[in-house]
Amino acid sequence: MQQLLLLATAVSFCLFTGCATTRVNSTATMNFASNNVIAHRGAFKKNGFPENSIASLREAIRLGCAGSEFDVRMTADEILVVNHDPHHGGMDIESSTYAQLRSHLLSNGEELPTLETYLKAGIQANKATRLVLEIKPSPAGMERGQLLAQRVWEQVKKSKAARWVEYISFDFAILTKLRALDAKVITHYLNGDKSPADLKTAGIQGLDYNYKVYQQNPQWIADAKAMGLLLNVWTVNESTQLKWCISQGFDFITTNEPEYLLQLKDR
Ligand code: MG
């Protein structure tokens, strides 16, 4: 009986310590901020940084935002770059080489960031801020969009940044491609034309819609919560709208005013 008791105690101890170790290993040192602030294209506005620059990413991390959003496209020579618009310095990104594009600097002197450089900066000394990676639909069509999804996923893996990254896209097929590549990725859909039930069925974890979509479909907020989906909203900058989003209990609010929203959350 005493031996059995000792064995049970040892098993309990191992299970307990085993769980603790697993928890530490699985989340490794990640400790995401508990606020709901996603800096849209980084925290660029207040300090006059270029949107989607490494400076704006670092500022979002310095502020302790729960996430920093950025946009990814692919050049003609299949280099992944971080830029919102389909053009940079008057050049079309998809039909220009990276060598051509990098010759035009951002307004703060940075080169057009590659995804590799951006991820490297994003995981450096950062345990609190998610990297919210938007894959832009390709103007060349769905096939290139699928290639883009594949290349982005490969780069995130190569950069060992998967624990920081959540994916967003207006292109539903890009998100389903990511899910097919890796069942562990976290994806959020941006386009506002699918119900929470549609997303749940497709294995998409979150809806990230314009705030007007939620105001037109208020039931989607309750439905998303009931289904355990992540609830995100973009791009909310005005005080009244920000307060409305806070009152609705969104998990994340994407904003050009992260400093203001952080301050609202502190009150
Ligand atoms: Mg974006």
CSV table of C-alpha atoms and ligand atoms in Angstrom, one decimal:
chain,number,residue,atom,x,y,z
A,1,MET,CA,0.0,0.0,0.0
A,2,GLN,CA,2.8,2.3,1.0
A,3,GLN,CA,4.6,1.5,-2.3
A,4,LEU,CA,1.5,2.2,-4.2
A,5,LEU,CA,1.2,5.5,-2.5
A,6,LEU,CA,4.8,6.4,-3.3
A,7,LEU,CA,4.3,5.4,-6.9
A,8,ALA,CA,1.2,7.5,-7.2
A,9,THR,CA,3.0,10.5,-5.6
A,10,ALA,CA,5.9,10.0,-8.1
A,11,VAL,CA,3.5,9.8,-11.1
A,12,SER,CA,1.7,12.9,-9.9
A,13,PHE,CA,5.0,14.7,-9.5
A,14,CYS,CA,6.2,13.7,-12.9
A,15,LEU,CA,2.9,14.7,-14.5
A,16,PHE,CA,2.9,18.0,-12.8
A,17,THR,CA,6.5,18.9,-13.6
A,18,GLY,CA,6.0,17.4,-17.1
A,19,CYS,CA,3.1,19.7,-17.7
A,20,ALA,CA,5.0,22.6,-16.5
A,21,THR,CA,8.0,21.8,-18.8
A,22,THR,CA,5.6,21.2,-21.8
A,23,ARG,CA,4.0,24.6,-21.1
A,24,VAL,CA,7.3,26.3,-21.0
A,25,ASN,CA,8.5,24.6,-24.2
A,26,SER,CA,5.3,25.0,-26.2
A,27,THR,CA,5.0,28.7,-25.6
A,28,ALA,CA,8.8,29.1,-25.0
A,29,THR,CA,9.2,32.6,-23.6
A,30,MET,CA,6.2,34.1,-25.3
A,31,ASN,CA,4.2,36.4,-23.2
A,32,PHE,CA,1.9,38.4,-25.5
A,33,ALA,CA,0.5,41.7,-24.1
A,34,SER,CA,-3.0,41.4,-22.7
A,35,ASN,CA,-4.2,44.6,-24.3
A,36,ASN,CA,-6.2,44.5,-27.6
A,37,VAL,CA,-4.2,47.0,-29.6
A,38,ILE,CA,-2.9,46.1,-33.1
A,39,ALA,CA,-0.8,48.8,-34.6
A,40,HIS,CA,-1.9,49.1,-38.3
A,41,ARG,CA,1.3,49.0,-40.5
A,42,GLY,CA,3.3,49.5,-37.3
A,43,ALA,CA,3.1,52.4,-34.9
A,44,PHE,CA,4.0,54.9,-37.7
A,45,LYS,CA,1.8,58.0,-37.3
A,46,LYS,CA,2.7,59.7,-34.1
A,47,ASN,CA,6.4,59.7,-34.8
A,48,GLY,CA,6.2,60.3,-38.6
A,49,PHE,CA,7.7,56.9,-39.4
A,50,PRO,CA,7.0,55.4,-42.8
A,51,GLU,CA,4.2,52.9,-42.8
A,52,ASN,CA,5.4,49.3,-42.8
A,53,SER,CA,8.9,50.3,-41.9
A,54,ILE,CA,11.1,48.5,-39.4
A,55,ALA,CA,11.1,51.8,-37.4
A,56,SER,CA,7.3,51.6,-37.1
A,57,LEU,CA,7.4,47.9,-36.2
A,58,ARG,CA,10.0,48.5,-33.5
A,59,GLU,CA,7.9,51.4,-32.1
A,60,ALA,CA,4.8,49.1,-31.8
A,61,ILE,CA,7.0,46.6,-29.9
A,62,ARG,CA,8.4,49.3,-27.7
A,63,LEU,CA,4.8,50.5,-26.9
A,64,GLY,CA,3.9,46.9,-25.9
A,65,CYS,CA,1.1,46.5,-28.4
A,66,ALA,CA,-0.5,43.1,-28.6
A,67,GLY,CA,0.2,43.1,-32.3
A,68,SER,CA,1.8,44.9,-35.2
A,69,GLU,CA,0.3,44.6,-38.6
A,70,PHE,CA,2.2,44.7,-41.9
A,71,ASP,CA,1.6,43.9,-45.6
A,72,VAL,CA,3.5,41.4,-47.8
A,73,ARG,CA,4.0,41.3,-51.5
A,74,MET,CA,6.3,39.5,-53.9
A,75,THR,CA,8.7,41.0,-56.5
A,76,ALA,CA,9.3,39.8,-60.0
A,77,ASP,CA,12.3,37.8,-58.8
A,78,GLU,CA,10.2,36.3,-56.0
A,79,ILE,CA,11.6,38.3,-53.1
A,80,LEU,CA,9.0,38.9,-50.4
A,81,VAL,CA,8.8,42.5,-49.4
A,82,VAL,CA,6.8,44.5,-46.9
A,83,ASN,CA,4.7,47.2,-48.5
A,84,HIS,CA,1.0,48.1,-48.6
A,85,ASP,CA,0.6,49.5,-52.1
A,86,PRO,CA,1.2,47.4,-55.2
A,87,HIS,CA,3.9,50.0,-56.2
A,88,HIS,CA,6.9,51.5,-54.6
A,89,GLY,CA,8.8,54.6,-55.7
A,90,GLY,CA,6.7,54.6,-58.9
A,91,MET,CA,7.7,51.0,-59.7
A,92,ASP,CA,5.2,48.1,-59.9
A,93,ILE,CA,6.3,45.6,-57.2
A,94,GLU,CA,5.3,42.4,-59.0
A,95,SER,CA,7.0,43.3,-62.3
A,96,SER,CA,10.2,44.9,-60.7
A,97,THR,CA,13.2,43.1,-59.2
A,98,TYR,CA,14.2,43.7,-55.6
A,99,ALA,CA,17.4,45.3,-56.8
A,100,GLN,CA,15.4,47.9,-58.7
A,101,LEU,CA,12.9,48.5,-55.8
A,102,ARG,CA,15.6,48.8,-53.1
A,103,SER,CA,17.2,51.8,-54.9
A,104,HIS,CA,14.2,53.9,-53.8
A,105,LEU,CA,14.6,54.4,-50.0
A,106,LEU,CA,11.7,54.9,-47.5
A,107,SER,CA,11.4,58.5,-46.2
A,108,ASN,CA,13.5,57.6,-43.1
A,109,GLY,CA,16.3,56.2,-45.1
A,110,GLU,CA,15.4,52.5,-44.7
A,111,GLU,CA,15.6,50.2,-47.7
A,112,LEU,CA,12.3,48.6,-48.7
A,113,PRO,CA,12.2,45.8,-46.1
A,114,THR,CA,12.3,42.2,-47.2
A,115,LEU,CA,10.1,39.9,-45.2
A,116,GLU,CA,13.2,38.1,-44.0
A,117,THR,CA,14.6,41.4,-42.5
A,118,TYR,CA,11.3,42.4,-41.1
A,119,LEU,CA,10.8,39.1,-39.3
A,120,LYS,CA,14.3,39.2,-37.9
A,121,ALA,CA,13.6,42.7,-36.4
A,122,GLY,CA,10.2,41.5,-35.2
A,123,ILE,CA,11.3,38.6,-33.2
A,124,GLN,CA,14.3,40.4,-31.7
A,125,ALA,CA,13.9,41.2,-28.0
A,126,ASN,CA,10.1,40.8,-28.5
A,127,LYS,CA,8.0,38.5,-26.4
A,128,ALA,CA,4.8,40.6,-26.2
A,129,THR,CA,3.9,41.7,-29.7
A,130,ARG,CA,2.4,39.4,-32.3
A,131,LEU,CA,3.4,39.8,-35.9
A,132,VAL,CA,0.1,40.2,-37.8
A,133,LEU,CA,1.1,39.3,-41.4
A,134,GLU,CA,-1.2,40.4,-44.2
A,135,ILE,CA,-0.7,38.5,-47.4
A,136,LYS,CA,-1.9,40.8,-50.2
A,137,PRO,CA,-3.9,39.2,-53.0
A,138,SER,CA,-1.8,39.2,-56.1
A,139,PRO,CA,-2.9,41.5,-58.9
A,140,ALA,CA,-1.7,38.7,-61.3
A,141,GLY,CA,-4.4,36.4,-60.0
A,142,MET,CA,-5.2,33.5,-57.7
A,143,GLU,CA,-2.3,31.2,-58.9
A,144,ARG,CA,0.4,33.7,-57.9
A,145,GLY,CA,-1.5,34.3,-54.6
A,146,GLN,CA,-1.2,30.6,-53.8
A,147,LEU,CA,2.6,30.8,-54.6
A,148,LEU,CA,2.9,33.9,-52.4
A,149,ALA,CA,1.2,32.1,-49.5
A,150,GLN,CA,3.5,29.1,-49.9
A,151,ARG,CA,6.6,31.4,-50.0
A,152,VAL,CA,5.6,33.5,-47.0
A,153,TRP,CA,4.9,30.4,-44.9
A,154,GLU,CA,8.3,29.0,-45.9
A,155,GLN,CA,10.0,32.2,-44.9
A,156,VAL,CA,8.3,32.4,-41.6
A,157,LYS,CA,9.4,28.9,-40.9
A,158,LYS,CA,12.9,29.6,-42.0
A,159,SER,CA,13.0,32.7,-39.8
A,160,LYS,CA,11.8,30.7,-36.8
A,161,ALA,CA,9.1,33.3,-36.4
A,162,ALA,CA,6.0,31.0,-36.4
A,163,ARG,CA,5.2,31.6,-32.7
A,164,TRP,CA,4.9,35.3,-33.3
A,165,VAL,CA,3.0,35.3,-36.6
A,166,GLU,CA,-0.8,35.3,-37.3
A,167,TYR,CA,-1.9,35.6,-40.9
A,168,ILE,CA,-4.6,37.9,-42.3
A,169,SER,CA,-5.8,38.2,-45.9
A,170,PHE,CA,-8.7,39.5,-48.0
A,171,ASP,CA,-8.1,36.4,-50.2
A,172,PHE,CA,-9.9,33.5,-48.7
A,173,ALA,CA,-8.0,31.0,-50.8
A,174,ILE,CA,-4.7,32.3,-49.4
A,175,LEU,CA,-5.9,31.5,-45.9
A,176,THR,CA,-7.1,28.0,-46.8
A,177,LYS,CA,-3.8,27.4,-48.6
A,178,LEU,CA,-2.0,28.3,-45.4
A,179,ARG,CA,-4.2,26.0,-43.4
A,180,ALA,CA,-3.5,23.2,-45.8
A,181,LEU,CA,0.2,23.8,-45.5
A,182,ASP,CA,0.2,23.9,-41.7
A,183,ALA,CA,-2.8,23.1,-39.4
A,184,LYS,CA,-1.1,25.1,-36.6
A,185,VAL,CA,-1.2,28.5,-38.3
A,186,ILE,CA,-3.6,31.1,-37.0
A,187,THR,CA,-5.6,32.9,-39.8
A,188,HIS,CA,-8.1,35.7,-39.8
A,189,TYR,CA,-10.2,36.7,-42.8
A,190,LEU,CA,-10.5,40.4,-43.7
A,191,ASN,CA,-13.1,40.7,-46.5
A,192,GLY,CA,-16.3,40.9,-44.4
A,193,ASP,CA,-18.4,38.7,-46.7
A,194,LYS,CA,-18.4,35.5,-44.7
A,195,SER,CA,-20.4,34.7,-41.5
A,196,PRO,CA,-18.7,33.4,-38.4
A,197,ALA,CA,-20.3,30.0,-39.2
A,198,ASP,CA,-18.7,30.0,-42.7
A,199,LEU,CA,-15.3,30.7,-41.1
A,200,LYS,CA,-15.6,28.1,-38.4
A,201,THR,CA,-16.5,25.5,-41.0
A,202,ALA,CA,-13.4,26.4,-43.1
A,203,GLY,CA,-11.1,26.2,-40.1
A,204,ILE,CA,-10.3,29.9,-40.1
A,205,GLN,CA,-9.8,31.1,-36.5
A,206,GLY,CA,-10.8,34.7,-36.7
A,207,LEU,CA,-12.8,37.4,-38.4
A,208,ASP,CA,-11.1,40.7,-38.9
A,209,TYR,CA,-13.6,43.0,-40.5
A,210,ASN,CA,-14.2,46.7,-41.1
A,211,TYR,CA,-16.1,48.1,-38.1
A,212,LYS,CA,-19.0,49.0,-40.4
A,213,VAL,CA,-19.5,45.3,-41.3
A,214,TYR,CA,-20.1,44.6,-37.6
A,215,GLN,CA,-22.5,47.5,-37.3
A,216,GLN,CA,-24.5,46.1,-40.2
A,217,ASN,CA,-24.3,42.5,-38.8
A,218,PRO,CA,-24.3,43.0,-35.0
A,219,GLN,CA,-25.2,39.4,-34.5
A,220,TRP,CA,-21.8,38.3,-35.9
A,221,ILE,CA,-20.2,39.7,-32.7
A,222,ALA,CA,-22.1,37.4,-30.4
A,223,ASP,CA,-21.9,34.5,-32.9
A,224,ALA,CA,-18.1,34.8,-33.2
A,225,LYS,CA,-17.8,34.8,-29.4
A,226,ALA,CA,-20.1,31.8,-29.0
A,227,MET,CA,-18.1,29.9,-31.6
A,228,GLY,CA,-14.8,30.7,-30.0
A,229,LEU,CA,-13.6,32.7,-33.0
A,230,LEU,CA,-11.1,35.5,-32.6
A,231,LEU,CA,-12.9,38.8,-33.1
A,232,ASN,CA,-10.9,41.6,-34.7
A,233,VAL,CA,-11.8,44.9,-36.3
A,234,TRP,CA,-10.1,47.4,-38.6
A,235,THR,CA,-9.1,50.2,-39.0
A,236,VAL,CA,-10.5,52.2,-36.1
A,237,ASN,CA,-9.1,55.6,-35.4
A,238,GLU,CA,-11.8,57.9,-34.1
A,239,SER,CA,-12.5,58.1,-30.4
A,240,THR,CA,-16.2,57.3,-30.6
A,241,GLN,CA,-15.6,54.2,-32.8
A,242,LEU,CA,-12.7,53.0,-30.6
A,243,LYS,CA,-14.9,53.3,-27.5
A,244,TRP,CA,-17.7,51.4,-29.3
A,245,CYS,CA,-15.3,48.6,-30.2
A,246,ILE,CA,-14.0,48.4,-26.6
A,247,SER,CA,-17.7,48.2,-25.4
A,248,GLN,CA,-18.3,45.3,-27.8
A,249,GLY,CA,-15.4,43.3,-26.3
A,250,PHE,CA,-13.3,42.8,-29.5
A,251,ASP,CA,-10.2,40.7,-28.9
A,252,PHE,CA,-8.2,43.0,-31.2
A,253,ILE,CA,-8.7,46.5,-32.5
A,254,THR,CA,-6.5,47.5,-35.5
A,255,THR,CA,-5.7,51.2,-35.4
A,256,ASN,CA,-3.4,54.0,-36.7
A,257,GLU,CA,-3.6,55.4,-33.1
A,258,PRO,CA,-2.1,52.7,-30.9
A,259,GLU,CA,-0.8,55.2,-28.3
A,260,TYR,CA,-4.3,56.6,-27.9
A,261,LEU,CA,-6.0,53.2,-27.7
A,262,LEU,CA,-3.4,52.0,-25.2
A,263,GLN,CA,-4.2,55.0,-23.1
A,264,LEU,CA,-7.9,54.4,-23.3
A,265,LYS,CA,-7.4,50.8,-22.2
A,266,ASP,CA,-5.4,52.0,-19.2
A,267,ARG,CA,-8.3,54.0,-17.9
B,1,MG,MG,-2.8,45.6,-44.1
